[in-house]
């Protein structure tokens, strides 16, 4: 039995040397692997294949299959539109931007499986946007209308609270208050003055 002791010792020594060589090789190539993976990740981000997948299924002006990110951005900007299509394209681009904002907020506040890897678990207060003097024809009123339109039309529920002041509320938001302070929908008038609210006085809070 003693004759096998030197052989087993040499085998163990050889295995130890082999593992040391493997560890040294892995230590030497790890910086190169890290650089390659970082470059690959950066390439995917720049080309929009990793962070901009939502735009391929966007409800407005979706990104085409294989379309480079810079070409898609130029198409949204409308640099090569045929004459007479500027207004229609501009409305679609506005809807796309508001939908992208709501989607960005939805992903930012999403509760994911690993709370330490995603900051959504640490966000407990929804963002609030205050808009003053959002009267018809203003940019603030247009933004409020787009948010409402996209939420109703696409079902997007981005965590966004709008606090708006206006002298002309939207027709769907007129309300009257009873004696107890509870509000009920107020029927809207037709342009010619007919309808259930013809001749009624403006609503007042008690």
PDB file of N, CA, C and O in Angstrom, residues 100-148:
ATOM      1  N   UNK A 100     -45.734  57.362 -24.285  1.00  0.00           N
ATOM      2  CA  UNK A 100     -44.415  56.932 -23.817  1.00  0.00           C
ATOM      3  C   UNK A 100     -44.150  57.428 -22.399  1.00  0.00           C
ATOM      4  O   UNK A 100     -43.535  56.720 -21.591  1.00  0.00           O
ATOM      5  N   UNK A 101     -44.611  58.628 -22.077  1.00  0.00           N
ATOM      6  CA  UNK A 101     -44.464  59.136 -20.702  1.00  0.00           C
ATOM      7  C   UNK A 101     -45.222  58.257 -19.716  1.00  0.00           C
ATOM      8  O   UNK A 101     -44.680  57.879 -18.659  1.00  0.00           O
ATOM      9  N   UNK A 102     -46.458  57.910 -20.026  1.00  0.00           N
ATOM     10  CA  UNK A 102     -47.239  57.061 -19.131  1.00  0.00           C
ATOM     11  C   UNK A 102     -46.618  55.675 -18.997  1.00  0.00           C
ATOM     12  O   UNK A 102     -46.601  55.089 -17.906  1.00  0.00           O
ATOM     13  N   UNK A 103     -46.081  55.141 -20.087  1.00  0.00           N
ATOM     14  CA  UNK A 103     -45.434  53.826 -20.024  1.00  0.00           C
ATOM     15  C   UNK A 103     -44.154  53.885 -19.202  1.00  0.00           C
ATOM     16  O   UNK A 103     -43.843  52.955 -18.442  1.00  0.00           O
ATOM     17  N   UNK A 104     -43.409  54.967 -19.338  1.00  0.00           N
ATOM     18  CA  UNK A 104     -42.184  55.127 -18.549  1.00  0.00           C
ATOM     19  C   UNK A 104     -42.507  55.185 -17.058  1.00  0.00           C
ATOM     20  O   UNK A 104     -41.822  54.554 -16.236  1.00  0.00           O
ATOM     21  N   UNK A 105     -43.552  55.907 -16.702  1.00  0.00           N
ATOM     22  CA  UNK A 105     -43.944  55.964 -15.294  1.00  0.00           C
ATOM     23  C   UNK A 105     -44.451  54.609 -14.812  1.00  0.00           C
ATOM     24  O   UNK A 105     -44.179  54.211 -13.670  1.00  0.00           O
ATOM     25  N   UNK A 106     -45.181  53.901 -15.665  1.00  0.00           N
ATOM     26  CA  UNK A 106     -45.694  52.587 -15.256  1.00  0.00           C
ATOM     27  C   UNK A 106     -44.546  51.633 -14.952  1.00  0.00           C
ATOM     28  O   UNK A 106     -44.573  50.902 -13.949  1.00  0.00           O
ATOM     29  N   UNK A 107     -43.517  51.639 -15.798  1.00  0.00           N
ATOM     30  CA  UNK A 107     -42.383  50.756 -15.560  1.00  0.00           C
ATOM     31  C   UNK A 107     -41.567  51.204 -14.356  1.00  0.00           C
ATOM     32  O   UNK A 107     -41.023  50.372 -13.621  1.00  0.00           O
ATOM     33  N   UNK A 108     -41.465  52.504 -14.138  1.00  0.00           N
ATOM     34  CA  UNK A 108     -40.680  53.008 -13.011  1.00  0.00           C
ATOM     35  C   UNK A 108     -41.321  52.659 -11.678  1.00  0.00           C
ATOM     36  O   UNK A 108     -40.616  52.476 -10.672  1.00  0.00           O
ATOM     37  N   UNK A 109     -42.644  52.555 -11.630  1.00  0.00           N
ATOM     38  CA  UNK A 109     -43.349  52.256 -10.379  1.00  0.00           C
ATOM     39  C   UNK A 109     -43.795  50.805 -10.299  1.00  0.00           C
ATOM     40  O   UNK A 109     -44.532  50.443  -9.383  1.00  0.00           O
ATOM     41  N   UNK A 110     -43.344  49.996 -11.210  1.00  0.00           N
ATOM     42  CA  UNK A 110     -43.750  48.594 -11.202  1.00  0.00           C
ATOM     43  C   UNK A 110     -43.031  47.847 -10.085  1.00  0.00           C
ATOM     44  O   UNK A 110     -41.834  48.008  -9.869  1.00  0.00           O
ATOM     45  N   UNK A 111     -43.771  47.008  -9.356  1.00  0.00           N
ATOM     46  CA  UNK A 111     -43.196  46.189  -8.298  1.00  0.00           C
ATOM     47  C   UNK A 111     -42.701  44.886  -8.907  1.00  0.00           C
ATOM     48  O   UNK A 111     -43.492  44.027  -9.301  1.00  0.00           O
ATOM     49  N   UNK A 112     -41.381  44.730  -8.975  1.00  0.00           N
ATOM     50  CA  UNK A 112     -40.796  43.555  -9.607  1.00  0.00           C
ATOM     51  C   UNK A 112     -40.404  42.509  -8.562  1.00  0.00           C
ATOM     52  O   UNK A 112     -40.507  42.734  -7.364  1.00  0.00           O
ATOM     53  N   UNK A 113     -39.908  41.386  -9.062  1.00  0.00           N
ATOM     54  CA  UNK A 113     -39.634  40.246  -8.198  1.00  0.00           C
ATOM     55  C   UNK A 113     -38.464  40.510  -7.261  1.00  0.00           C
ATOM     56  O   UNK A 113     -38.475  40.097  -6.111  1.00  0.00           O
ATOM     57  N   UNK A 114     -37.431  41.195  -7.769  1.00  0.00           N
ATOM     58  CA  UNK A 114     -36.229  41.439  -6.972  1.00  0.00           C
ATOM     59  C   UNK A 114     -36.210  42.907  -6.557  1.00  0.00           C
ATOM     60  O   UNK A 114     -35.827  43.767  -7.342  1.00  0.00           O
ATOM     61  N   UNK A 115     -36.628  43.232  -5.347  1.00  0.00           N
ATOM     62  CA  UNK A 115     -36.724  44.642  -4.943  1.00  0.00           C
ATOM     63  C   UNK A 115     -35.376  45.344  -4.879  1.00  0.00           C
ATOM     64  O   UNK A 115     -35.320  46.560  -5.018  1.00  0.00           O
ATOM     65  N   UNK A 116     -34.289  44.613  -4.644  1.00  0.00           N
ATOM     66  CA  UNK A 116     -32.988  45.274  -4.551  1.00  0.00           C
ATOM     67  C   UNK A 116     -32.441  45.651  -5.924  1.00  0.00           C
ATOM     68  O   UNK A 116     -31.534  46.468  -6.030  1.00  0.00           O
ATOM     69  N   UNK A 117     -32.972  45.051  -6.987  1.00  0.00           N
ATOM     70  CA  UNK A 117     -32.494  45.348  -8.336  1.00  0.00           C
ATOM     71  C   UNK A 117     -33.341  46.393  -9.039  1.00  0.00           C
ATOM     72  O   UNK A 117     -32.900  46.962 -10.037  1.00  0.00           O
ATOM     73  N   UNK A 118     -34.559  46.658  -8.558  1.00  0.00           N
ATOM     74  CA  UNK A 118     -35.449  47.599  -9.225  1.00  0.00           C
ATOM     75  C   UNK A 118     -35.951  48.594  -8.180  1.00  0.00           C
ATOM     76  O   UNK A 118     -36.452  48.221  -7.132  1.00  0.00           O
ATOM     77  N   UNK A 119     -35.836  49.891  -8.458  1.00  0.00           N
ATOM     78  CA  UNK A 119     -36.203  50.899  -7.447  1.00  0.00           C
ATOM     79  C   UNK A 119     -37.691  51.126  -7.302  1.00  0.00           C
ATOM     80  O   UNK A 119     -38.095  51.986  -6.529  1.00  0.00           O
ATOM     81  N   UNK A 120     -38.539  50.396  -8.022  1.00  0.00           N
ATOM     82  CA  UNK A 120     -39.971  50.632  -7.929  1.00  0.00           C
ATOM     83  C   UNK A 120     -40.527  50.400  -6.541  1.00  0.00           C
ATOM     84  O   UNK A 120     -41.490  51.057  -6.135  1.00  0.00           O
ATOM     85  N   UNK A 121     -39.917  49.494  -5.773  1.00  0.00           N
ATOM     86  CA  UNK A 121     -40.400  49.213  -4.426  1.00  0.00           C
ATOM     87  C   UNK A 121     -40.184  50.399  -3.494  1.00  0.00           C
ATOM     88  O   UNK A 121     -40.855  50.517  -2.470  1.00  0.00           O
ATOM     89  N   UNK A 122     -39.246  51.258  -3.809  1.00  0.00           N
ATOM     90  CA  UNK A 122     -38.969  52.401  -2.955  1.00  0.00           C
ATOM     91  C   UNK A 122     -39.768  53.643  -3.309  1.00  0.00           C
ATOM     92  O   UNK A 122     -39.621  54.665  -2.642  1.00  0.00           O
ATOM     93  N   UNK A 123     -40.591  53.571  -4.346  1.00  0.00           N
ATOM     94  CA  UNK A 123     -41.401  54.717  -4.754  1.00  0.00           C
ATOM     95  C   UNK A 123     -42.824  54.508  -4.237  1.00  0.00           C
ATOM     96  O   UNK A 123     -43.549  53.662  -4.737  1.00  0.00           O
ATOM     97  N   UNK A 124     -43.198  55.286  -3.247  1.00  0.00           N
ATOM     98  CA  UNK A 124     -44.502  55.127  -2.618  1.00  0.00           C
ATOM     99  C   UNK A 124     -45.444  56.284  -2.925  1.00  0.00           C
ATOM    100  O   UNK A 124     -46.627  56.199  -2.628  1.00  0.00           O
ATOM    101  N   UNK A 125     -44.944  57.364  -3.487  1.00  0.00           N
ATOM    102  CA  UNK A 125     -45.767  58.528  -3.802  1.00  0.00           C
ATOM    103  C   UNK A 125     -45.767  58.745  -5.303  1.00  0.00           C
ATOM    104  O   UNK A 125     -44.706  58.862  -5.920  1.00  0.00           O
ATOM    105  N   UNK A 126     -46.946  58.790  -5.880  1.00  0.00           N
ATOM    106  CA  UNK A 126     -47.055  58.976  -7.321  1.00  0.00           C
ATOM    107  C   UNK A 126     -46.692  60.415  -7.697  1.00  0.00           C
ATOM    108  O   UNK A 126     -46.914  61.355  -6.928  1.00  0.00           O
ATOM    109  N   UNK A 127     -46.135  60.611  -8.890  1.00  0.00           N
ATOM    110  CA  UNK A 127     -45.777  61.973  -9.309  1.00  0.00           C
ATOM    111  C   UNK A 127     -47.020  62.827  -9.529  1.00  0.00           C
ATOM    112  O   UNK A 127     -48.058  62.355  -9.992  1.00  0.00           O
ATOM    113  N   UNK A 128     -46.895  64.099  -9.190  1.00  0.00           N
ATOM    114  CA  UNK A 128     -47.987  65.060  -9.321  1.00  0.00           C
ATOM    115  C   UNK A 128     -47.543  66.170 -10.261  1.00  0.00           C
ATOM    116  O   UNK A 128     -46.441  66.708 -10.133  1.00  0.00           O
ATOM    117  N   UNK A 129     -48.392  66.502 -11.219  1.00  0.00           N
ATOM    118  CA  UNK A 129     -48.131  67.582 -12.167  1.00  0.00           C
ATOM    119  C   UNK A 129     -49.185  68.654 -11.954  1.00  0.00           C
ATOM    120  O   UNK A 129     -50.391  68.387 -12.055  1.00  0.00           O
ATOM    121  N   UNK A 130     -48.755  69.852 -11.633  1.00  0.00           N
ATOM    122  CA  UNK A 130     -49.663  70.981 -11.469  1.00  0.00           C
ATOM    123  C   UNK A 130     -49.655  71.870 -12.702  1.00  0.00           C
ATOM    124  O   UNK A 130     -48.590  72.291 -13.165  1.00  0.00           O
ATOM    125  N   UNK A 131     -50.807  72.144 -13.246  1.00  0.00           N
ATOM    126  CA  UNK A 131     -50.947  72.953 -14.463  1.00  0.00           C
ATOM    127  C   UNK A 131     -51.898  74.099 -14.148  1.00  0.00           C
ATOM    128  O   UNK A 131     -53.057  73.874 -13.793  1.00  0.00           O
ATOM    129  N   UNK A 132     -51.407  75.309 -14.294  1.00  0.00           N
ATOM    130  CA  UNK A 132     -52.219  76.494 -14.045  1.00  0.00           C
ATOM    131  C   UNK A 132     -52.786  77.039 -15.361  1.00  0.00           C
ATOM    132  O   UNK A 132     -52.134  76.977 -16.405  1.00  0.00           O
ATOM    133  N   UNK A 133     -53.990  77.587 -15.265  1.00  0.00           N
ATOM    134  CA  UNK A 133     -54.639  78.267 -16.391  1.00  0.00           C
ATOM    135  C   UNK A 133     -54.702  77.346 -17.619  1.00  0.00           C
ATOM    136  O   UNK A 133     -54.298  77.722 -18.721  1.00  0.00           O
ATOM    137  N   UNK A 134     -55.202  76.132 -17.408  1.00  0.00           N
ATOM    138  CA  UNK A 134     -55.316  75.178 -18.520  1.00  0.00           C
ATOM    139  C   UNK A 134     -56.626  75.417 -19.257  1.00  0.00           C
ATOM    140  O   UNK A 134     -57.524  74.578 -19.296  1.00  0.00           O
ATOM    141  N   UNK A 135     -56.752  76.597 -19.853  1.00  0.00           N
ATOM    142  CA  UNK A 135     -57.955  76.938 -20.609  1.00  0.00           C
ATOM    143  C   UNK A 135     -57.873  76.376 -22.021  1.00  0.00           C
ATOM    144  O   UNK A 135     -56.785  76.017 -22.498  1.00  0.00           O
ATOM    145  N   UNK A 136     -59.000  76.273 -22.699  1.00  0.00           N
ATOM    146  CA  UNK A 136     -58.981  75.740 -24.074  1.00  0.00           C
ATOM    147  C   UNK A 136     -58.029  76.512 -24.976  1.00  0.00           C
ATOM    148  O   UNK A 136     -57.954  77.738 -24.940  1.00  0.00           O
ATOM    149  N   UNK A 137     -57.278  75.773 -25.775  1.00  0.00           N
ATOM    150  CA  UNK A 137     -56.313  76.370 -26.684  1.00  0.00           C
ATOM    151  C   UNK A 137     -54.909  76.481 -26.143  1.00  0.00           C
ATOM    152  O   UNK A 137     -53.984  76.822 -26.893  1.00  0.00           O
ATOM    153  N   UNK A 138     -54.706  76.173 -24.855  1.00  0.00           N
ATOM    154  CA  UNK A 138     -53.376  76.252 -24.266  1.00  0.00           C
ATOM    155  C   UNK A 138     -52.691  74.890 -24.319  1.00  0.00           C
ATOM    156  O   UNK A 138     -53.334  73.848 -24.496  1.00  0.00           O
ATOM    157  N   UNK A 139     -51.373  74.915 -24.157  1.00  0.00           N
ATOM    158  CA  UNK A 139     -50.613  73.663 -24.178  1.00  0.00           C
ATOM    159  C   UNK A 139     -50.967  72.789 -22.978  1.00  0.00           C
ATOM    160  O   UNK A 139     -51.011  71.556 -23.097  1.00  0.00           O
ATOM    161  N   UNK A 140     -51.221  73.403 -21.820  1.00  0.00           N
ATOM    162  CA  UNK A 140     -51.598  72.620 -20.654  1.00  0.00           C
ATOM    163  C   UNK A 140     -52.908  71.887 -20.857  1.00  0.00           C
ATOM    164  O   UNK A 140     -53.049  70.728 -20.466  1.00  0.00           O
ATOM    165  N   UNK A 141     -53.883  72.570 -21.459  1.00  0.00           N
ATOM    166  CA  UNK A 141     -55.168  71.917 -21.721  1.00  0.00           C
ATOM    167  C   UNK A 141     -55.002  70.774 -22.717  1.00  0.00           C
ATOM    168  O   UNK A 141     -55.614  69.711 -22.571  1.00  0.00           O
ATOM    169  N   UNK A 142     -54.164  70.971 -23.714  1.00  0.00           N
ATOM    170  CA  UNK A 142     -53.914  69.913 -24.701  1.00  0.00           C
ATOM    171  C   UNK A 142     -53.279  68.699 -24.038  1.00  0.00           C
ATOM    172  O   UNK A 142     -53.640  67.550 -24.338  1.00  0.00           O
ATOM    173  N   UNK A 143     -52.357  68.920 -23.111  1.00  0.00           N
ATOM    174  CA  UNK A 143     -51.717  67.804 -22.420  1.00  0.00           C
ATOM    175  C   UNK A 143     -52.737  67.036 -21.576  1.00  0.00           C
ATOM    176  O   UNK A 143     -52.743  65.800 -21.576  1.00  0.00           O
ATOM    177  N   UNK A 144     -53.594  67.742 -20.863  1.00  0.00           N
ATOM    178  CA  UNK A 144     -54.615  67.087 -20.051  1.00  0.00           C
ATOM    179  C   UNK A 144     -55.545  66.257 -20.938  1.00  0.00           C
ATOM    180  O   UNK A 144     -55.892  65.111 -20.609  1.00  0.00           O
ATOM    181  N   UNK A 145     -55.958  66.815 -22.063  1.00  0.00           N
ATOM    182  CA  UNK A 145     -56.847  66.090 -22.966  1.00  0.00           C
ATOM    183  C   UNK A 145     -56.173  64.852 -23.540  1.00  0.00           C
ATOM    184  O   UNK A 145     -56.810  63.803 -23.701  1.00  0.00           O
ATOM    185  N   UNK A 146     -54.877  64.955 -23.861  1.00  0.00           N
ATOM    186  CA  UNK A 146     -54.159  63.798 -24.413  1.00  0.00           C
ATOM    187  C   UNK A 146     -54.026  62.695 -23.362  1.00  0.00           C
ATOM    188  O   UNK A 146     -54.182  61.510 -23.690  1.00  0.00           O
ATOM    189  N   UNK A 147     -53.721  63.058 -22.133  1.00  0.00           N
ATOM    190  CA  UNK A 147     -53.610  62.043 -21.075  1.00  0.00           C
ATOM    191  C   UNK A 147     -54.931  61.304 -20.914  1.00  0.00           C
ATOM    192  O   UNK A 147     -54.975  60.073 -20.825  1.00  0.00           O
ATOM    193  N   UNK A 148     -56.038  62.055 -20.875  1.00  0.00           N
ATOM    194  CA  UNK A 148     -57.351  61.432 -20.730  1.00  0.00           C
ATOM    195  C   UNK A 148     -57.682  60.564 -21.942  1.00  0.00           C
ATOM    196  O   UNK A 148     -58.208  59.445 -21.805  1.00  0.00           O
TER     197      UNK A 148
END
